[in-house]
Coordinates of C-alpha atoms in Angstrom, one line a residue:
M13 CA -1.3 -48.1 -48.1
R14 CA 0.3 -44.9 -46.6
P15 CA -2.4 -42.2 -46.1
P16 CA -1.4 -38.7 -47.9
L17 CA 0.2 -36.4 -45.6
H18 CA -3.2 -34.3 -45.1
S19 CA -4.8 -37.0 -44.3
L20 CA -2.1 -37.8 -41.2
R21 CA -2.6 -34.2 -39.9
I22 CA -6.0 -34.8 -39.6
V23 CA -5.8 -38.2 -37.5
L24 CA -3.2 -36.7 -35.5
L25 CA -5.3 -33.8 -34.9
L26 CA -8.4 -36.0 -34.4
L27 CA -6.4 -38.1 -31.8
A28 CA -5.0 -35.3 -29.9
I29 CA -8.8 -33.9 -29.9
T30 CA -9.8 -37.2 -28.4
H31 CA -7.0 -37.0 -25.9
T32 CA -7.9 -33.8 -24.5
A33 CA -11.4 -34.7 -24.2
A34 CA -10.7 -38.1 -22.6
L35 CA -8.7 -36.3 -19.9
A36 CA -11.6 -33.6 -19.4
Q37 CA -13.9 -36.5 -19.1
Q38 CA -11.7 -38.5 -16.3
P39 CA -14.2 -39.0 -13.4
V40 CA -13.3 -37.5 -9.8
A41 CA -13.0 -39.6 -7.0
P42 CA -16.6 -40.9 -6.1
R43 CA -15.8 -38.9 -2.5
L44 CA -15.7 -35.8 -4.0
Q45 CA -18.5 -36.3 -6.7
T46 CA -21.5 -34.8 -4.8
G47 CA -20.0 -31.4 -4.5
F48 CA -18.1 -31.3 -7.9
N49 CA -21.5 -31.8 -9.1
A50 CA -23.0 -29.1 -7.1
I51 CA -21.1 -26.6 -9.0
R52 CA -23.5 -25.5 -11.6
E53 CA -24.2 -23.1 -14.1
D54 CA -27.4 -21.8 -13.3
D55 CA -26.3 -21.4 -9.9
L56 CA -23.3 -18.6 -10.9
R57 CA -25.8 -17.2 -13.2
A58 CA -28.5 -16.6 -11.0
N59 CA -26.1 -15.0 -8.5
L60 CA -23.9 -12.9 -10.7
T61 CA -27.3 -11.6 -11.8
F62 CA -28.0 -10.2 -8.7
I63 CA -24.1 -9.0 -7.8
A64 CA -23.4 -7.2 -11.0
G65 CA -27.5 -5.9 -11.6
D66 CA -28.4 -2.6 -11.0
G67 CA -29.5 -2.8 -7.7
L68 CA -26.0 -2.7 -6.1
E69 CA -24.7 0.3 -8.3
G70 CA -21.6 -0.8 -8.9
R71 CA -20.2 -2.1 -5.4
M72 CA -18.0 1.2 -4.7
S73 CA -16.5 0.6 -1.6
L74 CA -17.9 2.5 1.5
R75 CA -21.6 2.9 -0.1
P76 CA -25.0 1.2 0.3
G77 CA -24.7 -1.3 -2.8
D78 CA -21.5 -3.0 -1.9
D79 CA -22.6 -3.3 1.5
A80 CA -25.6 -5.2 0.3
A81 CA -23.1 -7.3 -1.9
A82 CA -21.1 -7.8 1.5
E83 CA -24.3 -9.0 3.7
W84 CA -25.6 -11.1 0.8
V85 CA -22.3 -13.1 0.7
A86 CA -22.7 -13.3 4.9
S87 CA -26.3 -15.1 4.4
E88 CA -24.7 -17.1 1.3
F89 CA -22.0 -18.8 4.1
A90 CA -24.6 -19.1 7.0
K91 CA -26.7 -21.0 4.4
A92 CA -23.7 -23.1 3.9
G93 CA -23.1 -23.9 7.2
L94 CA -19.5 -22.1 7.1
R95 CA -18.5 -20.8 10.9
P96 CA -18.3 -17.1 11.6
V97 CA -14.9 -16.4 12.8
A98 CA -14.6 -12.9 12.8
T99 CA -16.1 -10.3 15.9
D100 CA -18.5 -7.8 15.1
A101 CA -18.5 -4.5 17.6
S102 CA -20.3 -6.1 20.3
G103 CA -17.9 -8.8 20.7
R104 CA -20.2 -11.5 18.8
A105 CA -19.0 -14.0 15.8
S106 CA -19.7 -12.7 12.6
F107 CA -19.1 -13.5 8.8
L108 CA -18.5 -9.6 8.5
E109 CA -14.7 -8.5 9.7
P110 CA -14.3 -4.8 10.0
V111 CA -12.1 -3.1 7.8
P112 CA -11.7 0.4 9.1
L113 CA -10.8 3.0 6.3
I114 CA -10.1 6.7 5.6
E115 CA -11.8 8.3 2.6
Y116 CA -10.0 11.7 1.5
T117 CA -9.7 14.0 -1.4
P118 CA -6.6 15.6 -2.0
D119 CA -5.9 19.1 -2.5
P120 CA -3.7 19.4 -5.7
S121 CA -3.1 22.8 -5.4
A122 CA -1.5 22.2 -2.0
T123 CA 1.0 19.6 -3.5
L124 CA 4.9 21.0 -3.5
L125 CA 8.0 19.9 -3.5
S126 CA 11.1 22.0 -3.0
L127 CA 14.5 22.1 -2.9
S128 CA 17.4 23.8 -1.5
R129 CA 21.2 24.0 -1.7
S130 CA 23.9 24.9 0.9
S131 CA 25.0 27.3 -2.0
G132 CA 21.6 29.2 -1.1
A133 CA 20.1 27.8 -4.8
Q134 CA 16.3 27.0 -4.1
Q135 CA 13.8 25.8 -6.5
E136 CA 10.2 24.1 -6.3
W137 CA 7.6 21.8 -8.1
R138 CA 3.3 21.7 -7.7
A139 CA 1.2 19.3 -9.3
P140 CA 0.9 17.9 -11.4
V141 CA 4.3 18.1 -12.2
V142 CA 4.8 16.2 -9.0
S143 CA 1.8 14.0 -7.6
S144 CA 0.9 13.0 -4.4
A145 CA -2.1 11.3 -2.4
F146 CA -1.7 10.3 1.6
R147 CA -4.5 9.7 4.3
E148 CA -2.9 12.6 6.4
N149 CA -1.4 15.8 5.9
V150 CA 2.5 15.7 4.7
D151 CA 5.0 18.3 6.1
A152 CA 8.1 16.2 5.4
S153 CA 11.8 17.9 5.3
G154 CA 15.4 16.4 5.3
G155 CA 18.0 15.4 3.6
L156 CA 18.2 13.4 0.3
V157 CA 19.5 9.9 -0.3
Y158 CA 19.8 8.3 -3.9
V159 CA 18.9 4.1 -2.9
G160 CA 18.8 3.1 -6.5
Y161 CA 15.9 0.6 -6.5
G162 CA 14.9 1.0 -3.1
I163 CA 15.3 -3.1 -2.4
T164 CA 16.3 -5.0 0.3
A165 CA 16.5 -8.6 -0.8
P166 CA 18.8 -10.8 1.6
E167 CA 18.0 -14.0 -0.5
L168 CA 19.3 -12.3 -3.5
N169 CA 22.2 -10.7 -1.5
Y170 CA 20.9 -7.4 -2.9
D171 CA 20.7 -4.3 -0.7
D172 CA 20.3 -0.8 -2.0
Y173 CA 20.5 0.6 1.7
A174 CA 23.8 -1.1 2.4
G175 CA 26.4 1.8 3.1
V176 CA 24.0 4.5 3.6
D177 CA 22.3 6.2 6.3
V178 CA 18.6 7.4 5.6
R179 CA 17.1 8.0 9.5
G180 CA 15.3 11.3 9.1
K181 CA 15.8 11.8 5.7
I182 CA 14.1 11.5 2.3
V183 CA 15.2 8.8 -0.1
I184 CA 14.7 9.0 -4.1
L185 CA 14.3 5.8 -5.9
M186 CA 13.4 4.0 -9.1
E187 CA 10.3 2.0 -9.8
H188 CA 10.6 -1.8 -10.6
E189 CA 13.9 -4.0 -10.0
P190 CA 17.4 -4.3 -11.6
Q191 CA 17.9 -6.1 -14.9
E192 CA 14.6 -7.0 -15.9
N193 CA 15.3 -7.3 -19.4
D194 CA 17.8 -10.0 -18.8
P195 CA 16.4 -13.5 -18.6
K196 CA 19.0 -14.5 -16.5
S197 CA 18.6 -11.9 -13.9
I198 CA 18.0 -13.1 -10.4
F199 CA 15.6 -10.6 -10.1
N200 CA 13.0 -13.3 -11.7
G201 CA 14.6 -12.7 -15.1
T202 CA 12.3 -10.9 -17.2
G203 CA 9.1 -10.8 -14.8
N204 CA 8.4 -9.6 -11.2
T205 CA 9.7 -10.4 -7.8
R206 CA 7.6 -9.3 -4.7
Y207 CA 10.5 -6.2 -4.5
A208 CA 9.1 -4.5 -7.7
T209 CA 5.7 -3.1 -6.1
S210 CA 5.9 0.5 -4.7
R211 CA 4.3 -0.8 -1.4
V212 CA 7.0 -3.1 -0.7
K213 CA 9.8 0.2 -1.4
L214 CA 7.6 2.0 1.0
L215 CA 7.6 0.0 3.6
N216 CA 11.4 -0.7 3.2
A217 CA 12.0 2.8 3.3
E218 CA 10.2 3.3 6.9
R219 CA 12.1 0.3 8.2
H220 CA 15.2 2.2 7.3
G221 CA 14.0 4.9 9.2
A222 CA 12.9 7.5 6.1
L223 CA 10.7 10.2 6.3
A224 CA 9.3 9.9 2.7
V225 CA 9.7 8.5 -0.9
L226 CA 10.4 10.2 -4.0
L227 CA 9.6 7.9 -7.2
M228 CA 10.7 8.2 -10.4
P229 CA 10.7 6.5 -13.7
E230 CA 13.3 4.2 -14.5
P231 CA 15.4 6.1 -17.0
N232 CA 16.2 3.1 -18.9
A233 CA 12.9 1.3 -19.2
T234 CA 11.9 -0.3 -22.3
H235 CA 8.2 -1.1 -20.9
V236 CA 5.3 1.1 -21.1
P237 CA 5.5 3.9 -18.2
T238 CA 3.7 3.2 -14.9
A239 CA 1.8 6.6 -15.5
K240 CA 0.5 5.6 -19.1
R241 CA -0.3 2.1 -17.6
L242 CA -2.6 3.5 -15.1
A243 CA -4.3 6.1 -17.1
N244 CA -5.0 2.9 -19.6
V245 CA -6.6 1.3 -16.3
F246 CA -8.7 4.2 -15.2
A247 CA -9.8 5.7 -18.7
G248 CA -13.2 3.5 -18.7
V249 CA -13.4 4.4 -15.0
T250 CA -13.4 8.2 -15.1
A251 CA -14.4 9.2 -18.4
K252 CA -17.3 11.8 -18.2
R253 CA -17.8 10.8 -14.6
L254 CA -19.4 13.5 -12.7
T255 CA -19.1 11.8 -9.1
P256 CA -15.0 11.6 -8.7
I257 CA -13.5 7.9 -7.6
P258 CA -12.8 8.0 -4.1
L259 CA -9.4 7.8 -2.6
Q260 CA -9.2 5.3 0.2
A261 CA -6.8 4.0 2.9
I262 CA -6.8 1.7 6.2
A263 CA -6.7 3.6 8.9
D264 CA -4.4 2.1 10.6
D265 CA -2.2 0.9 7.9
E266 CA 1.5 -0.2 8.5
V267 CA 2.8 2.4 6.0
H268 CA 3.3 5.5 7.7
I269 CA 5.3 7.7 5.3
P270 CA 4.3 9.6 2.1
L271 CA 5.3 8.9 -1.7
M272 CA 5.6 11.4 -4.6
T273 CA 5.9 10.5 -7.6
L274 CA 8.0 12.9 -10.3
P275 CA 9.4 12.9 -13.7
L276 CA 13.0 12.1 -14.8
T277 CA 13.8 16.0 -15.6
I278 CA 13.1 16.7 -11.8
A279 CA 14.8 13.2 -10.6
D280 CA 18.0 14.6 -12.8
E281 CA 17.9 18.1 -11.2
L282 CA 17.6 16.5 -7.3
L283 CA 20.4 14.4 -8.1
K284 CA 22.7 16.7 -9.4
N285 CA 25.9 16.7 -7.2
P286 CA 29.0 19.1 -7.6
A287 CA 31.3 16.3 -6.0
S288 CA 30.5 14.5 -9.5
P289 CA 29.2 16.6 -12.2
G290 CA 27.4 15.2 -14.9
T291 CA 25.7 11.9 -13.0
T292 CA 22.5 11.7 -14.2
A293 CA 19.6 8.8 -13.2
K294 CA 20.0 7.3 -16.4
E295 CA 24.1 6.6 -15.6
L296 CA 23.1 5.5 -12.1
Q297 CA 20.5 3.0 -13.3
T298 CA 23.2 1.5 -16.2
S299 CA 25.6 1.1 -13.0
I300 CA 23.2 -0.8 -11.2
D301 CA 22.0 -3.2 -13.8
R302 CA 25.6 -3.9 -14.9
D303 CA 26.9 -6.0 -12.0
L304 CA 24.3 -5.4 -9.4
K305 CA 26.1 -3.2 -7.2
P306 CA 24.3 -0.4 -5.7
Q307 CA 25.2 3.2 -6.1
S308 CA 23.5 4.7 -2.9
H309 CA 24.6 7.9 -1.3
E310 CA 23.3 10.8 -0.2
L311 CA 23.5 14.2 -1.8
P312 CA 25.7 16.7 -0.2
G313 CA 24.1 20.1 0.9
V314 CA 20.9 19.3 -0.4
R315 CA 17.3 19.6 1.6
V316 CA 14.2 18.9 0.1
H317 CA 10.4 19.5 1.4
L318 CA 7.5 17.5 0.5
Q319 CA 4.0 18.8 1.0
T320 CA 0.4 17.6 0.4
R321 CA -2.9 18.6 1.7
N322 CA -6.4 16.7 1.6
I323 CA -9.7 18.8 0.9
S324 CA -11.5 16.4 2.9
T325 CA -11.2 13.2 4.9
R326 CA -14.1 11.2 6.4
S327 CA -14.0 7.6 8.3
G328 CA -15.7 4.7 7.4
T329 CA -16.0 0.8 7.6
T330 CA -16.3 -1.8 4.9
Y331 CA -16.2 -5.7 5.6
N332 CA -14.3 -9.0 4.6
V333 CA -16.6 -11.4 4.4
V334 CA -15.4 -14.5 6.2
G335 CA -16.3 -18.0 7.0
L336 CA -14.7 -21.2 7.9
L337 CA -15.3 -24.8 7.0
P338 CA -13.7 -26.6 9.9
G339 CA -10.8 -29.3 9.0
S340 CA -12.5 -33.1 9.4
D341 CA -8.9 -34.4 10.9
P342 CA -8.0 -32.8 14.6
S343 CA -4.0 -33.2 13.7
L344 CA -4.7 -30.9 10.8
A345 CA -8.0 -28.7 11.4
A346 CA -5.2 -25.9 12.7
E347 CA -3.5 -25.6 9.3
T348 CA -5.5 -23.3 6.6
L349 CA -6.4 -23.1 3.0
I350 CA -7.9 -19.9 1.7
V351 CA -9.8 -19.2 -1.2
S352 CA -10.8 -15.5 -1.9
G353 CA -12.2 -12.8 -4.2
H354 CA -13.4 -9.6 -4.0
H355 CA -17.0 -7.8 -4.0
D356 CA -16.4 -4.3 -4.3
H357 CA -15.9 -2.4 -8.0
N358 CA -16.2 1.3 -9.2
G359 CA -19.6 2.3 -8.4
A360 CA -22.1 4.5 -10.3
S361 CA -22.0 8.4 -11.1
E362 CA -24.1 10.7 -13.3
V363 CA -22.2 11.5 -16.6
E364 CA -22.4 14.1 -18.9
E365 CA -22.8 13.6 -22.6
Q366 CA -21.7 16.0 -25.4
D367 CA -25.2 17.7 -25.9
G368 CA -25.1 18.4 -21.6
R369 CA -27.4 15.7 -21.0
H370 CA -27.0 13.7 -17.5
H371 CA -27.7 10.0 -17.2
L372 CA -26.7 7.5 -14.4
D373 CA -24.0 5.1 -15.7
I374 CA -23.3 1.7 -13.4
W375 CA -19.9 -0.1 -13.2
H376 CA -21.7 -3.2 -13.3
G377 CA -18.3 -5.3 -12.2
A378 CA -20.0 -8.6 -13.8
D379 CA -16.3 -10.1 -14.6
D380 CA -14.4 -8.0 -12.2
N381 CA -15.2 -9.0 -9.7
G382 CA -18.8 -10.3 -9.4
S383 CA -17.3 -13.4 -11.2
G384 CA -14.8 -14.3 -8.2
T385 CA -17.6 -13.8 -5.8
V386 CA -20.3 -15.9 -7.0
G387 CA -17.4 -18.5 -7.3
V388 CA -16.2 -18.3 -4.1
V389 CA -20.1 -18.6 -2.8
E390 CA -20.5 -21.6 -5.2
L391 CA -17.3 -23.4 -3.8
A392 CA -18.9 -23.0 0.0
H393 CA -21.8 -24.3 -0.9
A394 CA -20.3 -27.4 -2.6
F395 CA -18.0 -28.2 0.4
A396 CA -21.4 -28.1 2.1
A397 CA -23.0 -30.5 -0.5
N398 CA -20.3 -33.1 -0.3
P399 CA -20.8 -35.6 2.5
A400 CA -17.1 -36.1 2.9
K401 CA -15.3 -33.2 4.0
P402 CA -11.2 -31.8 3.7
R403 CA -9.0 -32.8 6.2
R404 CA -7.5 -29.1 6.6
S405 CA -9.3 -26.2 7.1
I406 CA -10.9 -23.8 4.6
L407 CA -11.2 -20.2 5.1
F408 CA -13.7 -18.8 2.6
V409 CA -13.0 -14.5 1.9
V410 CA -14.6 -12.4 0.1
F411 CA -12.4 -8.9 0.1
A412 CA -13.3 -5.5 0.3
S413 CA -11.7 -2.5 -1.0
E414 CA -9.5 -4.5 -3.5
E415 CA -10.2 -1.4 -6.2
R416 CA -9.0 0.9 -3.9
G417 CA -5.6 -0.8 -3.5
L418 CA -6.1 -4.3 -2.1
L419 CA -7.1 -2.7 1.3
G420 CA -9.3 -5.6 2.6
S421 CA -6.7 -8.5 1.7
Y422 CA -3.7 -6.1 3.1
Y423 CA -6.0 -5.4 6.2
M424 CA -6.7 -9.6 6.8
A425 CA -2.4 -10.0 6.1
Q426 CA -2.1 -7.5 9.0
H427 CA -4.7 -8.7 10.8
P428 CA -5.1 -12.6 10.3
L429 CA -8.2 -14.4 11.7
R430 CA -6.1 -17.5 11.0
P431 CA -2.1 -18.0 11.5
L432 CA -0.4 -17.1 8.5
A433 CA 2.6 -19.4 9.5
T434 CA -0.1 -22.5 9.7
T435 CA -1.7 -20.9 6.2
R436 CA -0.4 -23.8 3.5
A437 CA -1.9 -22.5 0.4
M438 CA -4.5 -19.9 -1.4
V439 CA -7.0 -19.6 -4.3
N440 CA -7.7 -16.2 -5.4
F441 CA -10.4 -15.5 -8.0
D442 CA -10.2 -12.1 -9.7
M443 CA -11.8 -12.1 -13.1
I444 CA -12.8 -15.4 -14.1
G445 CA -15.5 -15.3 -16.2
R446 CA -14.6 -13.9 -19.9
D447 CA -12.1 -14.8 -22.7
E448 CA -9.0 -12.9 -23.0
K449 CA -9.0 -10.1 -25.6
P450 CA -6.9 -7.6 -26.9
S451 CA -7.4 -4.0 -25.3
A452 CA -5.8 -0.4 -24.9
Q453 CA -4.3 -2.2 -21.9
T454 CA -2.6 -4.9 -23.1
D455 CA -1.9 -4.0 -27.0
G456 CA 1.8 -4.2 -27.7
V457 CA 2.7 -5.3 -24.3
I458 CA 1.4 -8.8 -24.0
E459 CA 1.0 -11.1 -26.6
I460 CA -2.9 -12.6 -26.3
P461 CA -2.8 -16.5 -28.0
A462 CA -5.7 -16.2 -30.6
D463 CA -8.2 -18.7 -29.0
T464 CA -8.7 -18.2 -25.1
S465 CA -12.3 -19.8 -24.9
N466 CA -10.7 -22.2 -22.7
R467 CA -7.7 -20.9 -21.3
L468 CA -6.8 -20.3 -17.8
N469 CA -4.1 -17.7 -16.1
L470 CA -2.3 -18.6 -13.7
V471 CA -0.3 -15.8 -11.5
G472 CA 2.0 -16.4 -8.8
T473 CA 3.2 -19.8 -9.6
L474 CA 7.1 -18.9 -9.7
Y475 CA 6.7 -18.5 -5.6
S476 CA 5.3 -21.9 -5.7
P477 CA 6.0 -24.7 -8.4
D478 CA 4.7 -27.3 -5.8
F479 CA 1.4 -25.7 -6.1
L480 CA 1.4 -25.3 -10.1
H481 CA 1.7 -29.0 -10.3
T482 CA -1.1 -30.0 -8.3
V483 CA -3.2 -27.2 -10.2
Q484 CA -2.0 -29.4 -13.5
R485 CA -2.6 -32.5 -11.8
E486 CA -6.2 -31.7 -11.0
D487 CA -7.1 -30.3 -14.4
E488 CA -6.6 -33.8 -15.7
H489 CA -10.2 -34.1 -14.7
I490 CA -11.2 -30.4 -16.2
G491 CA -9.4 -29.8 -19.3
L492 CA -8.7 -26.6 -19.1
I493 CA -5.4 -24.8 -21.2
L494 CA -3.3 -23.6 -18.0
D495 CA -1.1 -20.1 -19.0
D496 CA 1.8 -18.5 -17.0
R497 CA 2.5 -15.9 -19.6
F498 CA 2.1 -13.2 -16.6
E499 CA 4.7 -14.6 -14.8
R500 CA 7.0 -13.1 -17.4
D501 CA 5.0 -9.5 -17.4
T502 CA 7.4 -6.4 -15.9
A503 CA 5.0 -3.9 -17.9
L504 CA 1.1 -4.5 -16.9
G505 CA 2.5 -5.2 -12.8
I506 CA -0.2 -8.1 -12.9
F507 CA 1.7 -10.0 -10.3
F508 CA 0.9 -7.4 -7.8
R509 CA -2.8 -6.7 -8.7
S510 CA -5.3 -8.9 -6.9
D511 CA -5.5 -10.2 -3.4
Q512 CA -3.6 -13.0 -3.5
F513 CA -0.3 -10.3 -3.3
P514 CA -0.4 -9.6 0.3
F515 CA -0.1 -13.1 1.2
I516 CA 2.5 -13.9 -0.9
L517 CA 4.6 -11.1 1.2
H518 CA 3.9 -13.4 4.1
D519 CA 5.6 -16.6 2.2
V520 CA 1.9 -18.4 2.1
P521 CA 1.8 -20.2 -1.4
A522 CA -0.8 -18.3 -3.4
L523 CA -2.1 -18.3 -6.7
W524 CA -4.2 -15.7 -8.9
F525 CA -7.1 -17.7 -11.2
F526 CA -7.4 -15.1 -13.9
T527 CA -9.1 -15.3 -17.3
G528 CA -7.3 -11.9 -18.7
F529 CA -8.1 -8.4 -19.8
H530 CA -10.6 -7.6 -22.4
P531 CA -12.1 -4.1 -23.7
D532 CA -14.9 -4.1 -21.1
Y533 CA -12.5 -4.5 -18.1
H534 CA -13.3 -1.0 -15.7
H535 CA -15.9 0.1 -18.2
V536 CA -19.5 0.1 -18.0
T537 CA -19.7 -2.4 -20.3
D538 CA -18.5 -5.1 -17.9
T539 CA -22.1 -6.9 -17.7
V540 CA -23.2 -10.3 -17.2
D541 CA -24.5 -11.0 -20.7
K542 CA -20.7 -11.0 -21.8
I543 CA -19.8 -13.7 -19.0
D544 CA -18.8 -17.3 -20.2
F545 CA -20.7 -19.6 -17.7
S546 CA -19.5 -22.7 -19.0
K547 CA -15.8 -21.6 -18.8
M548 CA -16.3 -20.2 -15.4
T549 CA -18.1 -23.2 -14.0
K550 CA -14.5 -25.7 -15.0
I551 CA -12.6 -23.0 -13.0
V552 CA -14.6 -23.2 -9.8
R553 CA -14.7 -27.3 -10.5
L554 CA -10.6 -27.0 -10.9
S555 CA -10.5 -25.2 -7.6
Y556 CA -12.7 -27.5 -5.9
L557 CA -10.4 -30.4 -6.7
T558 CA -7.1 -28.4 -5.9
L559 CA -8.5 -27.4 -2.6
F560 CA -9.2 -30.9 -1.7
D561 CA -6.1 -32.2 -3.0
I562 CA -4.0 -29.7 -0.8
A563 CA -6.7 -30.1 2.2
D564 CA -6.0 -34.0 2.2
E565 CA -2.5 -34.9 1.1
K566 CA 0.4 -35.3 3.5
Q567 CA 2.4 -32.8 1.9
T568 CA 1.7 -29.2 0.9
P569 CA 3.1 -26.6 -1.3
K570 CA 6.3 -25.6 -0.4
F571 CA 6.9 -21.2 -0.8
V572 CA 10.0 -20.8 -2.7
A573 CA 11.4 -17.3 -1.8
N574 CA 13.9 -17.1 -4.3
P575 CA 11.8 -17.4 -7.9
A576 CA 15.5 -17.5 -9.6
L577 CA 15.8 -21.0 -8.0
N578 CA 13.0 -22.2 -10.1
K579 CA 14.1 -21.6 -13.9

């Protein structure tokens, strides 16, 4: 007898649940089981309770609490039997890689942009209408060149600098990338490529000889403006805070030229061209997006001057924590896999309530990124516990000063401890402990599934589909739902916002494991009691299997420089 339709649906649903459970319960290979089983909720809970506790005062970079977090990670790496591969000031092997920083406080009253024309007309603008921050005082003057999006992408046959000479001049350019609303765009359709971030545009301008960059919003943008996005990101960090968030930069960073942001009204004033009256930033963007033909040109008779000053600067040293598990196969041990997180967060501050009373608030950062820190430590112990060792070497890294601009990871990418040319893959943990929920940052920007209790976001898959396939294969032992929504994001800039990105710039296949945003992100309420340790354990176990798979397989994931080829 044929069952009723609703009964059939129930049967099919039960079969689907049973099938998923069976996949999740598939046993791992016997040679990996000891390390796999060593990844335990109780360990993660105990370690995260310490890292996100009041005693470390929010782990602000260049502050004692964050130094203590780094020392703790180093001690755990030593207990796990990892090999120190950094060098301390005395030349001895160490788990702590020094990262020299400059901490600085800009003087907004000294921030100035001025324009002079050969006709004698002059204009100037000051903060907060224009804004800039740089580790050194800035006085830069030169001619002005419009360079569209400021992108040079040989593999896409696109170059905004073709046909213009910007040496000794200042460039004005737009955020983001061409055709970002077109799913068929060579720039990853409706997602981002490596070229969309301001740092890459700065480096490109510097390589072409520019003195400084003026950055404007996209006139035709349909996404949330970057300024509003950043305001949402920092709203929970700056609210009522009496101790300002410090600005920090790598002391010897490869970026040597400043960036100043300005609104479209000023951009249009700068772009006025007597030889081509009526040309606006909006019209120029429309022309570029129409056929991907750059509209770059020098503004005749125009000279601009940028000025910034810092009230104070100081030097300091923070630390990447790094330990190596040498590969067991002499023919493959020179090749490296990286697993990483970051140990810093947003510190602590006296805050003032409406009644005038003060108290200390601590930005605990349990999920961001205490979860990633203890995840890396747990993996170190898991690999140590397992009798069989991976054939390729694994570098365990907990980066410094991520919250201040990925400073630790950019530093290591500039000063690698193992050659990047033989670094085969990277798994980065940043926020792996919560369920994704709507928040001020994501409302109206990206759709969040109703149930994220078993969901893991993977960021960076378009640059290495092989890597994605490996994670999917190993997930058959775990049963997580793998989600790639953020690969199609332009508004939130997710692709650039964690420590895997500097390595993607060096063609390293790298994935960010990320459980998503929630209302406690960058607020004092990001605390241990809200962590889903069962889910976190699954994610760390998935990483263990993935790393072992890549470490032992003959073929490692390939890096695809042009993600449009994967569509």
